[in-house]
PDB file of C-alpha atoms in Angstrom:
ATOM      1  CA  UNK A  11       3.098  16.820  21.366  1.00  0.00           C
ATOM      2  CA  UNK A  12       1.914  13.983  18.729  1.00  0.00           C
ATOM      3  CA  UNK A  13       3.118  10.336  20.331  1.00  0.00           C
ATOM      4  CA  UNK A  14       2.043   6.872  19.575  1.00  0.00           C
ATOM      5  CA  UNK A  15       0.848   4.979  23.099  1.00  0.00           C
ATOM      6  CA  UNK A  16       1.475   1.298  23.534  1.00  0.00           C
ATOM      7  CA  UNK A  17      -0.052  -1.100  25.791  1.00  0.00           C
ATOM      8  CA  UNK A  18      -1.273  -5.156  26.065  1.00  0.00           C
ATOM      9  CA  UNK A  19       2.387  -6.393  26.261  1.00  0.00           C
ATOM     10  CA  UNK A  20       3.082  -9.011  28.756  1.00  0.00           C
ATOM     11  CA  UNK A  21       4.057 -12.649  29.280  1.00  0.00           C
ATOM     12  CA  UNK A  22       2.151 -15.873  28.013  1.00  0.00           C
ATOM     13  CA  UNK A  23       2.773 -19.227  27.158  1.00  0.00           C
ATOM     14  CA  UNK A  24       2.898 -20.927  24.017  1.00  0.00           C
ATOM     15  CA  UNK A  25       0.007 -21.209  22.127  1.00  0.00           C
ATOM     16  CA  UNK A  26      -1.988 -18.361  24.417  1.00  0.00           C
ATOM     17  CA  UNK A  27      -3.076 -14.733  22.958  1.00  0.00           C
ATOM     18  CA  UNK A  28      -2.067 -11.339  23.194  1.00  0.00           C
ATOM     19  CA  UNK A  29      -3.856  -8.024  22.028  1.00  0.00           C
ATOM     20  CA  UNK A  30      -1.617  -4.883  21.179  1.00  0.00           C
ATOM     21  CA  UNK A  31      -3.338  -1.472  21.251  1.00  0.00           C
ATOM     22  CA  UNK A  32      -1.406   2.002  20.416  1.00  0.00           C
ATOM     23  CA  UNK A  33      -3.222   5.095  20.368  1.00  0.00           C
ATOM     24  CA  UNK A  34      -2.634   8.176  18.901  1.00  0.00           C
ATOM     25  CA  UNK A  35      -1.985  11.057  21.725  1.00  0.00           C
ATOM     26  CA  UNK A  36      -1.702  14.729  20.340  1.00  0.00           C
ATOM     27  CA  UNK A  37      -3.555  16.776  17.974  1.00  0.00           C
ATOM     28  CA  UNK A  38      -2.737  15.258  14.371  1.00  0.00           C
ATOM     29  CA  UNK A  39      -4.994  16.125  11.219  1.00  0.00           C
ATOM     30  CA  UNK A  40      -4.404  12.321   9.148  1.00  0.00           C
ATOM     31  CA  UNK A  41      -3.158   8.856   9.543  1.00  0.00           C
ATOM     32  CA  UNK A  42      -2.654   6.939   6.710  1.00  0.00           C
ATOM     33  CA  UNK A  43      -0.913   3.404   7.190  1.00  0.00           C
ATOM     34  CA  UNK A  44      -0.517   2.187  10.407  1.00  0.00           C
ATOM     35  CA  UNK A  45       1.940  -0.940  11.172  1.00  0.00           C
ATOM     36  CA  UNK A  46       3.508  -2.920  14.057  1.00  0.00           C
ATOM     37  CA  UNK A  47       7.557  -4.036  14.037  1.00  0.00           C
ATOM     38  CA  UNK A  48       8.949  -6.399  16.605  1.00  0.00           C
ATOM     39  CA  UNK A  49      12.300  -6.317  17.435  1.00  0.00           C
ATOM     40  CA  UNK A  50      15.056  -9.034  18.981  1.00  0.00           C
ATOM     41  CA  UNK A  51      17.543  -7.298  20.939  1.00  0.00           C
ATOM     42  CA  UNK A  52      20.905  -7.535  18.341  1.00  0.00           C
ATOM     43  CA  UNK A  53      18.524  -7.919  15.443  1.00  0.00           C
ATOM     44  CA  UNK A  54      17.270  -5.745  13.094  1.00  0.00           C
ATOM     45  CA  UNK A  55      13.473  -4.549  13.477  1.00  0.00           C
ATOM     46  CA  UNK A  56      11.134  -6.782  11.535  1.00  0.00           C
ATOM     47  CA  UNK A  57       7.725  -5.566   9.831  1.00  0.00           C
ATOM     48  CA  UNK A  58       5.055  -8.014  11.301  1.00  0.00           C
ATOM     49  CA  UNK A  59       1.918  -6.688   9.821  1.00  0.00           C
ATOM     50  CA  UNK A  60       0.148  -3.366   7.884  1.00  0.00           C
ATOM     51  CA  UNK A  61      -3.124  -1.821   7.924  1.00  0.00           C
ATOM     52  CA  UNK A  62      -3.545   1.183   5.135  1.00  0.00           C
ATOM     53  CA  UNK A  63      -6.663   4.075   6.246  1.00  0.00           C
ATOM     54  CA  UNK A  64      -9.078   2.408   3.224  1.00  0.00           C
ATOM     55  CA  UNK A  65      -8.018  -1.337   5.826  1.00  0.00           C
ATOM     56  CA  UNK A  66      -5.775  -2.766   3.575  1.00  0.00           C
ATOM     57  CA  UNK A  67      -3.505  -5.347   5.070  1.00  0.00           C
ATOM     58  CA  UNK A  68      -0.355  -7.285   4.562  1.00  0.00           C
ATOM     59  CA  UNK A  69       1.599  -9.686   7.134  1.00  0.00           C
ATOM     60  CA  UNK A  70       4.809 -11.047   7.471  1.00  0.00           C
ATOM     61  CA  UNK A  71       5.107 -14.663   6.391  1.00  0.00           C
ATOM     62  CA  UNK A  72       5.764 -15.988  10.291  1.00  0.00           C
ATOM     63  CA  UNK A  73       2.487 -14.675  11.442  1.00  0.00           C
ATOM     64  CA  UNK A  74      -0.078 -14.483   8.974  1.00  0.00           C
ATOM     65  CA  UNK A  75      -2.307 -17.046   9.978  1.00  0.00           C
ATOM     66  CA  UNK A  76      -2.110 -16.303  13.371  1.00  0.00           C
ATOM     67  CA  UNK A  77      -2.101 -12.764  13.565  1.00  0.00           C
ATOM     68  CA  UNK A  78      -4.784 -10.103  12.926  1.00  0.00           C
ATOM     69  CA  UNK A  79      -4.147  -6.207  12.460  1.00  0.00           C
ATOM     70  CA  UNK A  80      -6.882  -4.069  12.929  1.00  0.00           C
ATOM     71  CA  UNK A  81      -7.539  -0.213  13.231  1.00  0.00           C
ATOM     72  CA  UNK A  82     -10.438   2.307  14.888  1.00  0.00           C
ATOM     73  CA  UNK A  83      -9.899   5.073  12.667  1.00  0.00           C
ATOM     74  CA  UNK A  84     -12.397   7.092  15.036  1.00  0.00           C
ATOM     75  CA  UNK A  85     -10.157   6.933  17.997  1.00  0.00           C
ATOM     76  CA  UNK A  86      -6.774   6.399  15.328  1.00  0.00           C
ATOM     77  CA  UNK A  87      -6.005   3.446  17.152  1.00  0.00           C
ATOM     78  CA  UNK A  88      -4.160   0.173  15.494  1.00  0.00           C
ATOM     79  CA  UNK A  89      -4.374  -3.117  17.382  1.00  0.00           C
ATOM     80  CA  UNK A  90      -2.621  -6.377  16.516  1.00  0.00           C
ATOM     81  CA  UNK A  91      -4.537  -9.585  18.057  1.00  0.00           C
ATOM     82  CA  UNK A  92      -1.672 -12.786  18.399  1.00  0.00           C
ATOM     83  CA  UNK A  93      -2.886 -15.608  18.698  1.00  0.00           C
ATOM     84  CA  UNK A  94      -1.399 -19.232  18.740  1.00  0.00           C
ATOM     85  CA  UNK A  95       1.761 -17.149  20.019  1.00  0.00           C
ATOM     86  CA  UNK A  96       5.406 -19.304  19.481  1.00  0.00           C
ATOM     87  CA  UNK A  97       8.570 -18.304  21.844  1.00  0.00           C
ATOM     88  CA  UNK A  98       9.885 -16.979  18.264  1.00  0.00           C
ATOM     89  CA  UNK A  99       7.767 -14.340  18.661  1.00  0.00           C
ATOM     90  CA  UNK A 100       9.254 -12.912  22.034  1.00  0.00           C
ATOM     91  CA  UNK A 101      10.330  -9.419  20.997  1.00  0.00           C
ATOM     92  CA  UNK A 102       9.620  -5.799  21.725  1.00  0.00           C
ATOM     93  CA  UNK A 103       6.630  -4.898  19.833  1.00  0.00           C
ATOM     94  CA  UNK A 104       7.067  -1.113  18.487  1.00  0.00           C
ATOM     95  CA  UNK A 105       4.233   0.689  16.490  1.00  0.00           C
ATOM     96  CA  UNK A 106       4.149   2.771  13.474  1.00  0.00           C
ATOM     97  CA  UNK A 107       2.450   5.175  11.856  1.00  0.00           C
ATOM     98  CA  UNK A 108       2.769   8.122   9.089  1.00  0.00           C
ATOM     99  CA  UNK A 109       0.878  11.060  10.570  1.00  0.00           C
ATOM    100  CA  UNK A 110       0.301  14.506   9.504  1.00  0.00           C
ATOM    101  CA  UNK A 111      -0.284  17.654  12.041  1.00  0.00           C
ATOM    102  CA  UNK A 112      -1.968  20.688  11.424  1.00  0.00           C
ATOM    103  CA  UNK A 113       0.356  22.940   9.170  1.00  0.00           C
ATOM    104  CA  UNK A 114       3.296  20.045   9.114  1.00  0.00           C
ATOM    105  CA  UNK A 115       4.229  17.141   6.782  1.00  0.00           C
ATOM    106  CA  UNK A 116       3.279  13.374   6.625  1.00  0.00           C
ATOM    107  CA  UNK A 117       6.190  11.981   8.465  1.00  0.00           C
ATOM    108  CA  UNK A 118       6.720   8.414  10.355  1.00  0.00           C
ATOM    109  CA  UNK A 119       6.153   8.167  13.812  1.00  0.00           C
ATOM    110  CA  UNK A 120       7.428   5.315  16.508  1.00  0.00           C
ATOM    111  CA  UNK A 121       6.226   4.409  19.738  1.00  0.00           C
ATOM    112  CA  UNK A 122       8.021   3.330  22.792  1.00  0.00           C
ATOM    113  CA  UNK A 123       7.849  -0.309  22.646  1.00  0.00           C
ATOM    114  CA  UNK A 124       6.088  -2.857  24.335  1.00  0.00           C
ATOM    115  CA  UNK A 125       7.565  -6.740  25.764  1.00  0.00           C
ATOM    116  CA  UNK A 126       6.157  -9.496  24.368  1.00  0.00           C
ATOM    117  CA  UNK A 127       7.538 -12.677  25.659  1.00  0.00           C
ATOM    118  CA  UNK A 128       6.551 -16.807  24.988  1.00  0.00           C
ATOM    119  CA  UNK A 129       7.753 -19.119  27.505  1.00  0.00           C
ATOM    120  CA  UNK A 130       7.356 -22.707  26.235  1.00  0.00           C
TER     121      UNK A 130
END
């Protein structure tokens, strides 16, 4: 079974940093674009950052100067370095990736989510 396993969430003070990790678990043939989304209860899930297999990135305007997405293709892991965290960054963060299993089609997978809480 293929899964995305997230780690690194927690509670911090405004201005501090956190690093989220998301590792692929299970047998896959290829990983294409990997993304981080976030969701506040009662609101839609929003894209935070994305990175292609070649390393091209894009960010939501609200995090562009503070967050950095990266990946280690040898470990099939994506990271989100979050600096200068603000209370508005409080949300559940979800990892998302387009992956293909042996004999399968490219499809989208989601992690279980990790809570990030920023207090003032």
